[in-house]
Amino acid sequence: MHKSLKLRSFALLSASALVAAVVSTAPASAAAVGPICDGKVPVQSCQGMTSDGAPYIMMVPANFNGTVALYSHGYRYNIDIPAGIPVVGGYKVTNTPEPVPGGNSTVANYFFSQGIAIMGSGFARQGWNYDSALATDVELINTFKAKFETKKVIAWGSSLGGIITQGLAEKYPNLVDAVAPMCMADNISAELTTAGDFLWGLKTFFDPSIKGGNYSAGAVGNAEALGDIVKVLTVMSKLQAGVATGAWPDTSSPTGKALEKAGVPSRSALLLLGLMSGIPTQSAHFDSTNGPEGALKLSFPLAVSPALAVLENGANAAILAVLATQDVELQAGGPVFDNTKTDYAARVADSAVVFNAALSGNTAIEAMLGALSSANPGAPRAVGNAAAIAKMGALAATTGKINKPTILMTGVADPITPAGASQRIVDTYAEQYAEEKEAARNAARAAKVPATAVNKNLLMIWSTTPKSWTKFDAAGSPITSTPAAPGTNHCNFTTANYLTVAKLLVSAGQNGKIVWNSAAMTAVRKSGNLRVDPLY
């Protein structure tokens, strides 16, 4: 999933007024339009619309060599967000095509220098659109092939676009030659479990007026979701103000106030919610290893920094959690989060040992887990709608099967699309690769010939964090105005990182396999904060 941002302008993108008007007003059921090309050199732009109403752009260099790179963009909010909403206020739903990540002209020009065309669509709907986006991408590939003599198709995408790209290779391997899912989202049930657990925890401890799901339809539901965003961010602000003292927000529930009375700091309760939801304990500005000079040198990273990381990550993820939940509920026809059978104590059993000090010790941990127990009437569980959950389960999902050379890249502390989403693919492929090697050996034995080598078709690139990165001012307060550390935040990649993936993707498409040699290793290393390590 992708935190929606206004797209940076892309100097090479140009559109005729006619196509722009058609794209912005055409209904989703309209017939396909274009591609209409401007014929310019050295790069011509072709625009149009797929049959489902998705606007697209194709950019083809004069030295086109027959390879096209398809980019699938990430999650974009599917409702307008008024200017008064904190953090993302003033957002307008957009279906602007995005042929390279964020309109990065350096990346685009690399492809053009290699004679490679680029293309992308704005998709027919925003929000969680995995199913419809796959159909759009399939049509777009075929549209390009009908217009230009095409030899190779390589595909990549970020966040939600990453799982769309993985799905494209799984379901339509005949259409692509190599793929690169980046900061890949997980299947929707896993994504909304994380979102639901965190929102439910905030509601249960800190503000029972947070709806957290089961939103109404239409404008009423939009207002409920936007109201939740304000409430969640307000609670986060109050928690931040109470980090040092452990004070609880004045909106806390009776359950929360009982914990406060028992001496449990609010930061410990917040950390527990992060651990049970899978939110990273390292964030853009908090490394959980570094402390200010003086008395807090050791205690700050041990007892405070993990909670501040969850606070920072949670604030970044909360808006998306609310709007994605509302979006999928509307698609499924009812509430889809259900934690009536969730055992939070079992879920945090290991991490509670690791973060014992930050959680304020065993007595506090037992009190918090007791408060979250299904046996506590002060913490009513969320009950999903069985039919809606089944409908959500029927939405397209990835299996993790690798059909084409695949390059994954993700940040190890991404709070929106956890690294575990990519690790799931790595683990699944390990089994697949072992089976493929065994099948090759069996075939060779049956034919009484030497076994042929089985290519490894998956390369996992981790965007890693530095050894430490939390900075402090002269008074010992953490500085949060600096850029986010590598490996943190969502899809926090540099142009050099994108270029590294693009070059590996082009090579894989041309060779039909991942070329992993000393030159590739050096390129990854020099890209900055990237690691390829099968044991990581």
Coordinates of C-alpha atoms in Angstrom, one line a residue:
M1 CA 0.0 0.0 0.0
H2 CA 1.3 3.4 -0.6
K3 CA 0.8 6.6 1.3
S4 CA -0.7 8.9 -1.3
L5 CA 1.4 11.9 -2.3
K6 CA 0.9 14.5 -4.9
L7 CA 2.9 13.3 -7.9
R8 CA 5.9 15.3 -8.9
S9 CA 5.7 16.9 -12.3
F10 CA 7.3 14.8 -15.0
A11 CA 8.8 17.2 -17.6
L12 CA 8.5 14.7 -20.5
L13 CA 4.8 14.1 -19.9
S14 CA 2.6 16.1 -22.2
A15 CA -1.1 15.6 -23.2
S16 CA -3.3 17.0 -25.8
A17 CA -6.3 18.9 -24.5
L18 CA -8.6 16.4 -26.3
V19 CA -7.2 13.3 -24.6
A20 CA -7.1 15.0 -21.2
A21 CA -10.7 15.9 -21.5
V22 CA -11.7 12.4 -22.5
V23 CA -9.7 10.8 -19.7
S24 CA -11.1 13.1 -17.0
T25 CA -14.7 12.7 -18.0
A26 CA -15.1 9.2 -19.4
P27 CA -17.1 6.6 -17.4
A28 CA -15.5 3.4 -16.3
S29 CA -17.6 1.4 -18.9
A30 CA -16.4 3.5 -21.8
A31 CA -14.7 2.0 -24.9
A32 CA -11.0 2.1 -25.0
V33 CA -9.4 5.2 -26.5
G34 CA -6.1 5.5 -28.3
P35 CA -3.3 5.3 -28.1
I36 CA -3.0 8.8 -29.6
C37 CA 0.7 9.6 -30.2
D38 CA 2.3 13.1 -30.6
G39 CA 5.1 11.8 -32.8
K40 CA 7.7 13.9 -31.1
V41 CA 11.4 13.1 -31.0
P42 CA 13.5 12.0 -29.3
V43 CA 10.6 10.6 -27.2
Q44 CA 7.0 10.4 -28.3
S45 CA 4.1 10.3 -25.9
C46 CA 1.1 8.2 -26.5
Q47 CA -2.0 8.6 -24.4
G48 CA -5.4 6.9 -24.1
M49 CA -7.7 4.9 -21.9
T50 CA -8.3 1.2 -21.4
S51 CA -11.8 -0.2 -21.8
D52 CA -12.3 0.0 -18.0
G53 CA -11.7 3.8 -18.0
A54 CA -8.1 3.8 -16.9
P55 CA -6.0 6.6 -18.4
Y56 CA -2.6 5.6 -19.5
I57 CA 0.6 7.0 -21.1
M58 CA 3.2 5.3 -23.2
M59 CA 6.6 7.0 -23.8
V60 CA 8.6 5.6 -26.7
P61 CA 12.1 6.7 -27.6
A62 CA 13.2 7.1 -31.2
N63 CA 15.8 4.3 -30.6
F64 CA 13.1 1.9 -29.3
N65 CA 14.6 -1.6 -29.1
G66 CA 11.4 -3.6 -28.6
T67 CA 11.5 -3.6 -24.7
V68 CA 8.9 -1.8 -22.7
A69 CA 8.8 -1.2 -18.9
L70 CA 5.4 -1.2 -17.3
Y71 CA 5.1 0.5 -13.9
S72 CA 2.2 0.1 -11.5
H73 CA 1.8 2.8 -9.0
G74 CA 0.9 2.4 -5.3
Y75 CA -2.2 2.9 -3.2
R76 CA -3.9 6.2 -3.7
Y77 CA -6.7 7.4 -1.4
N78 CA -10.1 6.8 -3.0
I79 CA -11.8 9.8 -1.3
D80 CA -11.0 13.5 -1.2
I81 CA -9.5 14.6 2.1
P82 CA -10.5 18.2 3.2
A83 CA -7.8 20.7 3.9
G84 CA -8.5 20.8 7.6
I85 CA -7.5 17.1 8.1
P86 CA -3.9 16.9 9.6
V87 CA -1.0 15.6 7.6
V88 CA -2.7 14.9 4.2
G89 CA -5.4 17.6 4.2
G90 CA -6.2 19.0 0.8
Y91 CA -5.8 15.6 -1.1
K92 CA -7.8 15.2 -4.2
V93 CA -8.4 11.8 -5.8
T94 CA -6.3 11.5 -8.9
N95 CA -6.0 8.9 -11.7
T96 CA -2.9 10.5 -13.3
P97 CA -0.8 7.9 -15.1
E98 CA 2.6 7.2 -13.6
P99 CA 5.1 5.5 -16.0
V100 CA 8.0 5.5 -13.5
P101 CA 8.2 5.8 -9.7
G102 CA 7.1 9.3 -8.7
G103 CA 7.7 10.6 -12.2
N104 CA 11.5 10.3 -11.7
S105 CA 13.0 11.8 -14.8
T106 CA 16.5 10.3 -14.1
V107 CA 15.0 6.8 -14.1
A108 CA 12.9 7.5 -17.2
N109 CA 16.0 8.8 -19.0
Y110 CA 17.9 5.7 -18.1
F111 CA 15.3 3.6 -19.9
F112 CA 15.3 5.9 -22.9
S113 CA 19.1 5.7 -23.1
Q114 CA 18.8 2.0 -23.5
G115 CA 16.1 2.2 -26.2
I116 CA 13.4 1.1 -23.7
A117 CA 9.9 2.5 -23.7
I118 CA 8.0 3.2 -20.4
M119 CA 4.3 3.1 -19.7
G120 CA 1.8 3.1 -16.8
S121 CA -1.8 3.8 -16.1
G122 CA -3.8 5.7 -13.5
F123 CA -6.1 2.7 -13.0
A124 CA -9.8 2.7 -13.2
R125 CA -10.4 3.0 -9.5
Q126 CA -8.3 4.1 -6.6
G127 CA -8.0 2.5 -3.2
W128 CA -7.4 -1.3 -3.0
N129 CA -7.6 -2.1 -6.7
Y130 CA -5.6 -5.3 -7.1
D131 CA -8.2 -7.1 -9.1
S132 CA -9.1 -4.3 -11.5
A133 CA -5.4 -3.2 -11.8
L134 CA -4.4 -6.6 -13.1
A135 CA -7.0 -6.4 -15.8
T136 CA -5.9 -2.9 -16.7
D137 CA -2.2 -3.9 -16.9
V138 CA -3.0 -6.9 -19.1
E139 CA -5.0 -4.7 -21.5
L140 CA -2.3 -2.1 -21.5
I141 CA 0.4 -4.6 -22.4
N142 CA -1.7 -5.9 -25.3
T143 CA -2.5 -2.4 -26.4
F144 CA 1.2 -1.5 -26.5
K145 CA 2.0 -4.7 -28.5
A146 CA -0.7 -3.9 -31.0
K147 CA 0.8 -0.4 -31.6
F148 CA 4.6 -1.2 -31.4
E149 CA 6.7 -4.2 -32.4
T150 CA 7.4 -5.6 -28.9
K151 CA 10.1 -8.1 -28.0
K152 CA 10.2 -7.9 -24.2
V153 CA 7.9 -6.7 -21.5
I154 CA 9.4 -6.0 -18.0
A155 CA 7.2 -4.9 -15.2
W156 CA 7.7 -3.2 -11.8
G157 CA 5.7 -1.5 -9.2
S158 CA 5.7 0.0 -5.7
S159 CA 3.6 -0.9 -2.6
L160 CA 0.2 -1.9 -3.9
G161 CA 1.8 -1.7 -7.3
G162 CA 4.3 -4.2 -6.1
I163 CA 1.7 -6.9 -5.3
I164 CA 0.0 -6.0 -8.6
T165 CA 3.3 -6.7 -10.4
Q166 CA 3.8 -10.0 -8.5
G167 CA 0.2 -11.0 -9.4
L168 CA 0.9 -10.2 -13.1
A169 CA 3.8 -12.6 -13.2
E170 CA 1.8 -15.3 -11.3
K171 CA -1.4 -15.1 -13.4
Y172 CA -0.1 -13.9 -16.8
P173 CA 3.5 -15.2 -17.1
N174 CA 3.2 -15.2 -20.8
L175 CA 2.9 -11.4 -20.8
V176 CA 6.1 -10.5 -18.9
D177 CA 9.7 -11.4 -19.1
A178 CA 10.9 -10.2 -15.7
V179 CA 9.4 -8.3 -12.8
A180 CA 10.4 -6.2 -9.8
P181 CA 7.9 -5.8 -7.0
M182 CA 9.2 -3.1 -4.6
C183 CA 8.1 -2.3 -1.0
M184 CA 5.4 -4.9 -1.8
A185 CA 2.1 -4.9 0.0
D186 CA 0.8 -8.2 1.4
N187 CA -2.5 -9.8 0.5
I188 CA -5.4 -7.6 1.7
S189 CA -6.4 -9.8 4.6
A190 CA -2.9 -9.6 6.1
E191 CA -2.7 -5.8 5.5
L192 CA -6.1 -5.2 7.2
T193 CA -5.3 -7.4 10.1
T194 CA -2.4 -5.1 11.0
A195 CA -4.6 -2.1 10.4
G196 CA -7.5 -3.5 12.4
D197 CA -5.4 -4.6 15.4
F198 CA -3.7 -1.2 15.7
L199 CA -6.9 0.8 15.3
W200 CA -8.8 -1.5 17.7
G201 CA -6.0 -1.2 20.3
L202 CA -6.0 2.6 20.1
K203 CA -9.8 2.6 20.5
T204 CA -9.6 0.1 23.4
F205 CA -6.9 2.0 25.4
F206 CA -6.9 5.6 24.3
D207 CA -10.2 6.8 22.7
P208 CA -13.3 4.6 22.7
S209 CA -15.0 7.1 20.3
I210 CA -12.7 5.9 17.5
K211 CA -14.9 3.8 15.2
G212 CA -12.1 1.8 13.7
G213 CA -14.2 0.0 11.2
N214 CA -17.8 -1.0 10.3
Y215 CA -18.1 2.4 8.6
S216 CA -21.4 3.5 7.0
A217 CA -21.9 3.7 3.3
G218 CA -21.7 6.9 1.3
A219 CA -21.0 10.4 2.6
V220 CA -21.8 9.3 6.1
G221 CA -19.1 6.7 6.1
N222 CA -16.6 9.1 4.5
A223 CA -17.3 11.5 7.4
E224 CA -16.8 8.7 9.9
A225 CA -13.5 7.7 8.4
L226 CA -12.2 11.3 8.2
G227 CA -13.3 11.8 11.8
D228 CA -11.4 8.7 12.9
I229 CA -8.3 10.1 11.2
V230 CA -8.5 13.3 13.2
K231 CA -9.1 11.3 16.4
V232 CA -6.2 9.0 15.9
L233 CA -3.8 11.8 15.1
T234 CA -5.0 13.7 18.1
V235 CA -4.4 10.7 20.3
M236 CA -0.9 10.3 18.8
S237 CA -0.2 13.9 19.6
K238 CA -1.3 13.5 23.2
L239 CA 0.8 10.3 23.5
Q240 CA 3.8 12.1 22.3
A241 CA 3.3 14.8 24.9
G242 CA 3.1 12.2 27.6
V243 CA 6.1 10.1 26.6
A244 CA 8.3 11.5 29.4
T245 CA 5.7 11.4 32.2
G246 CA 3.8 8.3 31.0
A247 CA 0.5 10.3 31.2
W248 CA -2.5 8.9 29.4
P249 CA -4.6 10.9 27.0
D250 CA -7.7 12.5 28.6
T251 CA -9.8 10.6 26.1
S252 CA -8.6 7.2 27.5
S253 CA -11.2 4.5 28.1
P254 CA -12.0 3.2 31.6
T255 CA -9.7 0.2 30.7
G256 CA -6.9 2.6 29.9
K257 CA -7.5 4.8 33.0
A258 CA -7.4 1.7 35.1
L259 CA -4.0 0.8 33.7
E260 CA -2.8 4.4 34.3
K261 CA -3.9 4.1 37.9
A262 CA -2.0 0.9 38.2
G263 CA 1.2 2.8 37.2
V264 CA 1.5 1.6 33.6
P265 CA 3.0 4.3 31.4
S266 CA 1.1 5.2 28.2
R267 CA 4.3 4.7 26.2
S268 CA 4.4 1.1 27.3
A269 CA 0.8 0.6 26.3
L270 CA 1.5 2.1 22.9
L271 CA 4.5 -0.1 22.4
L272 CA 2.4 -3.2 23.2
L273 CA -0.1 -2.2 20.5
G274 CA 2.7 -1.8 18.0
L275 CA 4.1 -5.2 18.9
M276 CA 0.8 -7.0 18.6
S277 CA 0.1 -5.3 15.3
G278 CA 3.5 -5.9 13.7
I279 CA 4.5 -2.2 13.5
P280 CA 8.3 -1.8 13.4
T281 CA 10.1 -0.6 16.5
Q282 CA 12.6 1.4 14.4
S283 CA 11.3 4.4 12.5
A284 CA 12.4 7.4 10.5
H285 CA 14.1 9.0 13.5
F286 CA 14.3 6.4 16.2
D287 CA 16.7 3.5 16.0
S288 CA 16.1 1.9 19.5
T289 CA 19.9 1.8 20.0
N290 CA 21.1 5.4 20.5
G291 CA 20.6 7.7 23.4
P292 CA 21.6 11.2 24.4
E293 CA 24.7 11.9 26.3
G294 CA 24.2 11.9 30.0
A295 CA 21.9 10.0 32.4
L296 CA 19.6 8.8 29.6
K297 CA 22.3 7.3 27.4
L298 CA 21.3 3.7 28.1
S299 CA 17.8 4.0 29.4
F300 CA 16.4 6.1 26.4
P301 CA 17.1 3.4 23.7
L302 CA 16.1 0.6 26.0
A303 CA 12.8 2.0 27.5
V304 CA 11.7 5.0 25.4
S305 CA 12.9 4.8 21.8
P306 CA 10.9 1.7 20.8
A307 CA 7.6 3.4 21.8
L308 CA 8.6 6.6 20.0
A309 CA 9.3 4.5 16.9
V310 CA 5.8 2.9 17.1
L311 CA 4.4 6.4 17.6
E312 CA 6.1 7.7 14.5
N313 CA 5.3 4.7 12.4
G314 CA 1.8 4.4 13.7
A315 CA 1.0 8.0 12.8
N316 CA 2.3 7.4 9.3
A317 CA 0.2 4.2 9.0
A318 CA -3.0 5.3 10.7
I319 CA -4.5 7.4 7.9
L320 CA -4.0 4.6 5.5
A321 CA -5.3 2.0 7.9
V322 CA -8.6 4.0 8.3
L323 CA -9.2 4.7 4.6
A324 CA -8.1 1.2 3.4
T325 CA -10.4 -0.4 6.0
Q326 CA -13.3 1.8 4.8
D327 CA -12.5 1.1 1.2
V328 CA -12.4 -2.7 1.5
E329 CA -15.5 -2.7 3.7
L330 CA -17.4 -1.0 0.9
Q331 CA -16.2 -3.5 -1.6
A332 CA -17.0 -6.5 0.6
G333 CA -20.3 -5.1 1.9
G334 CA -19.6 -5.0 5.6
P335 CA -17.0 -5.1 8.4
V336 CA -14.1 -7.4 7.6
F337 CA -12.0 -7.2 10.7
D338 CA -12.7 -9.7 13.4
N339 CA -10.5 -10.3 16.4
T340 CA -12.9 -12.4 18.5
K341 CA -10.5 -15.3 18.4
T342 CA -7.2 -13.4 18.5
D343 CA -4.8 -14.3 21.3
Y344 CA -2.7 -11.2 21.7
A345 CA -0.8 -12.7 24.6
A346 CA 0.5 -15.5 22.3
R347 CA 1.2 -13.1 19.6
V348 CA 3.6 -10.9 21.7
A349 CA 5.0 -13.8 23.8
D350 CA 8.5 -13.5 22.3
S351 CA 8.6 -9.7 21.8
A352 CA 7.5 -9.1 25.3
V353 CA 10.7 -10.7 26.5
V354 CA 12.8 -8.6 24.2
F355 CA 11.1 -5.4 25.1
N356 CA 10.5 -6.2 28.7
A357 CA 12.0 -2.9 30.0
A358 CA 10.2 -0.7 27.5
L359 CA 7.0 -2.5 28.4
S360 CA 7.7 -1.6 32.1
G361 CA 8.2 -5.2 33.3
N362 CA 6.3 -8.4 33.8
T363 CA 3.6 -6.9 36.1
A364 CA 2.7 -4.2 33.6
I365 CA 2.8 -6.6 30.7
E366 CA 0.4 -9.0 32.5
A367 CA -1.9 -6.1 33.3
M368 CA -2.0 -4.8 29.7
L369 CA -2.6 -8.3 28.2
G370 CA -5.3 -8.9 30.8
A371 CA -6.9 -5.6 29.7
L372 CA -6.8 -6.7 26.1
S373 CA -8.1 -10.2 26.8
S374 CA -11.5 -11.2 25.4
A375 CA -12.5 -11.9 28.9
N376 CA -12.4 -8.2 29.8
P377 CA -15.8 -6.6 29.1
G378 CA -14.0 -3.2 29.0
A379 CA -12.3 -4.3 25.8
P380 CA -15.1 -5.5 23.5
R381 CA -13.8 -7.4 20.5
A382 CA -14.6 -6.4 16.9
V383 CA -17.0 -8.7 15.2
G384 CA -16.8 -9.0 11.4
N385 CA -19.5 -9.9 9.0
A386 CA -19.0 -13.4 7.8
A387 CA -20.3 -12.7 4.2
A388 CA -18.1 -9.6 3.9
I389 CA -15.1 -11.5 5.2
A390 CA -15.8 -14.3 2.6
K391 CA -16.1 -11.7 -0.1
M392 CA -12.8 -10.1 0.9
G393 CA -11.2 -13.5 0.8
A394 CA -12.5 -13.9 -2.8
L395 CA -10.5 -10.9 -3.9
A396 CA -7.4 -11.8 -5.9
A397 CA -4.4 -12.7 -3.9
T398 CA -0.8 -13.7 -4.6
T399 CA 0.5 -17.2 -3.8
G400 CA 4.2 -16.4 -3.9
K401 CA 4.9 -18.6 -6.9
I402 CA 7.8 -17.3 -9.0
N403 CA 7.2 -17.8 -12.7
K404 CA 9.6 -15.2 -14.1
P405 CA 12.9 -13.7 -13.0
T406 CA 11.9 -11.6 -10.0
I407 CA 13.7 -8.8 -8.1
L408 CA 12.3 -7.8 -4.7
M409 CA 13.3 -4.6 -2.8
T410 CA 11.9 -3.5 0.5
G411 CA 12.9 -1.5 3.6
V412 CA 13.5 -3.5 6.7
A413 CA 11.5 -1.1 8.8
D414 CA 8.7 -0.1 6.4
P415 CA 5.6 0.7 8.6
I416 CA 3.1 0.5 5.7
T417 CA 4.1 -2.7 3.9
P418 CA 6.1 -4.7 6.4
A419 CA 9.2 -6.5 5.3
G420 CA 7.4 -9.8 6.1
A421 CA 5.3 -9.3 2.9
S422 CA 8.4 -9.8 0.9
Q423 CA 9.8 -12.4 3.2
R424 CA 6.7 -14.5 2.6
I425 CA 7.7 -14.6 -1.1
V426 CA 11.3 -15.5 -0.2
D427 CA 10.2 -18.4 2.0
T428 CA 7.7 -19.7 -0.5
Y429 CA 10.3 -19.6 -3.3
A430 CA 12.8 -21.5 -1.2
E431 CA 10.4 -24.4 -1.2
Q432 CA 9.6 -24.0 -4.9
Y433 CA 13.3 -23.9 -5.8
A434 CA 14.1 -27.0 -3.8
E435 CA 11.2 -28.8 -5.6
E436 CA 12.5 -27.6 -9.0
K437 CA 16.0 -28.9 -8.3
E438 CA 14.7 -32.3 -7.1
A439 CA 12.5 -32.5 -10.3
A440 CA 15.5 -31.7 -12.4
R441 CA 17.6 -34.4 -10.7
N442 CA 14.8 -37.0 -11.1
A443 CA 14.4 -36.2 -14.8
A444 CA 18.1 -36.5 -15.3
R445 CA 18.2 -39.8 -13.6
A446 CA 15.3 -41.1 -15.6
A447 CA 17.0 -40.0 -18.8
K448 CA 20.4 -41.1 -17.6
V449 CA 22.0 -37.8 -18.4
P450 CA 23.7 -35.2 -16.2
A451 CA 21.3 -32.9 -14.3
T452 CA 21.0 -29.4 -15.7
A453 CA 21.4 -26.5 -13.4
V454 CA 18.2 -24.8 -12.2
N455 CA 18.4 -21.0 -12.3
K456 CA 17.5 -19.0 -9.2
N457 CA 14.8 -16.7 -10.3
L458 CA 14.4 -14.6 -7.2
L459 CA 16.7 -11.8 -5.9
M460 CA 15.8 -10.2 -2.6
I461 CA 17.3 -6.8 -2.0
W462 CA 16.9 -5.3 1.5
S463 CA 17.0 -1.6 2.0
T464 CA 18.8 -1.6 5.4
T465 CA 19.1 0.9 8.2
P466 CA 22.4 2.4 9.4
K467 CA 23.9 1.2 12.7
S468 CA 22.3 4.1 14.4
W469 CA 20.6 7.3 13.3
T470 CA 18.7 9.0 16.2
K471 CA 20.1 12.5 16.8
F472 CA 19.7 14.7 19.8
D473 CA 19.9 18.5 20.3
A474 CA 22.0 20.2 23.0
A475 CA 19.2 19.6 25.6
G476 CA 19.1 15.9 24.9
S477 CA 15.8 15.9 23.0
P478 CA 15.5 13.8 19.8
I479 CA 15.6 15.6 16.5
T480 CA 12.8 14.6 14.1
S481 CA 13.3 17.3 11.4
T482 CA 16.0 15.4 9.5
P483 CA 15.3 13.1 6.5
A484 CA 14.1 9.6 7.3
A485 CA 16.8 7.1 7.7
P486 CA 17.3 4.5 4.9
G487 CA 15.3 1.4 5.4
T488 CA 12.5 3.3 7.3
N489 CA 9.3 5.0 6.2
H490 CA 7.4 3.7 3.2
C491 CA 9.1 3.0 -0.1
N492 CA 11.9 5.3 1.1
F493 CA 14.3 4.6 -1.9
T494 CA 16.8 6.9 -3.5
T495 CA 17.1 7.5 -7.2
A496 CA 20.3 5.3 -7.1
N497 CA 18.2 2.5 -5.5
Y498 CA 15.6 2.7 -8.3
L499 CA 18.3 2.8 -11.0
T500 CA 19.9 -0.3 -9.5
V501 CA 16.6 -2.2 -9.6
A502 CA 15.9 -0.9 -13.1
K503 CA 19.2 -2.1 -14.4
L504 CA 18.9 -5.5 -12.9
L505 CA 15.3 -5.7 -14.2
V506 CA 16.5 -4.9 -17.8
S507 CA 19.3 -7.5 -17.6
A508 CA 16.9 -10.1 -16.3
G509 CA 14.4 -9.4 -19.1
Q510 CA 17.1 -9.6 -21.8
N511 CA 18.8 -12.7 -20.5
G512 CA 15.7 -14.6 -19.2
K513 CA 17.4 -15.0 -15.8
I514 CA 18.8 -12.9 -13.0
V515 CA 22.5 -12.2 -13.8
W516 CA 24.1 -12.1 -10.3
N517 CA 27.8 -11.5 -10.8
S518 CA 30.5 -9.3 -9.3
A519 CA 29.4 -6.3 -11.3
A520 CA 25.8 -6.7 -10.1
M521 CA 27.0 -7.1 -6.5
T522 CA 29.1 -4.0 -6.8
A523 CA 26.2 -2.0 -8.2
V524 CA 23.9 -3.0 -5.3
R525 CA 26.6 -2.2 -2.8
K526 CA 27.4 1.2 -4.3
S527 CA 23.7 2.1 -4.5
G528 CA 23.7 2.8 -0.8
N529 CA 22.2 0.9 2.2
L530 CA 21.2 -2.1 0.0
R531 CA 22.0 -5.6 1.0
V532 CA 21.6 -9.0 -0.7
D533 CA 22.0 -11.7 1.9
P534 CA 20.1 -15.0 1.8
L535 CA 20.6 -15.3 5.6
Y536 CA 19.3 -11.8 6.5

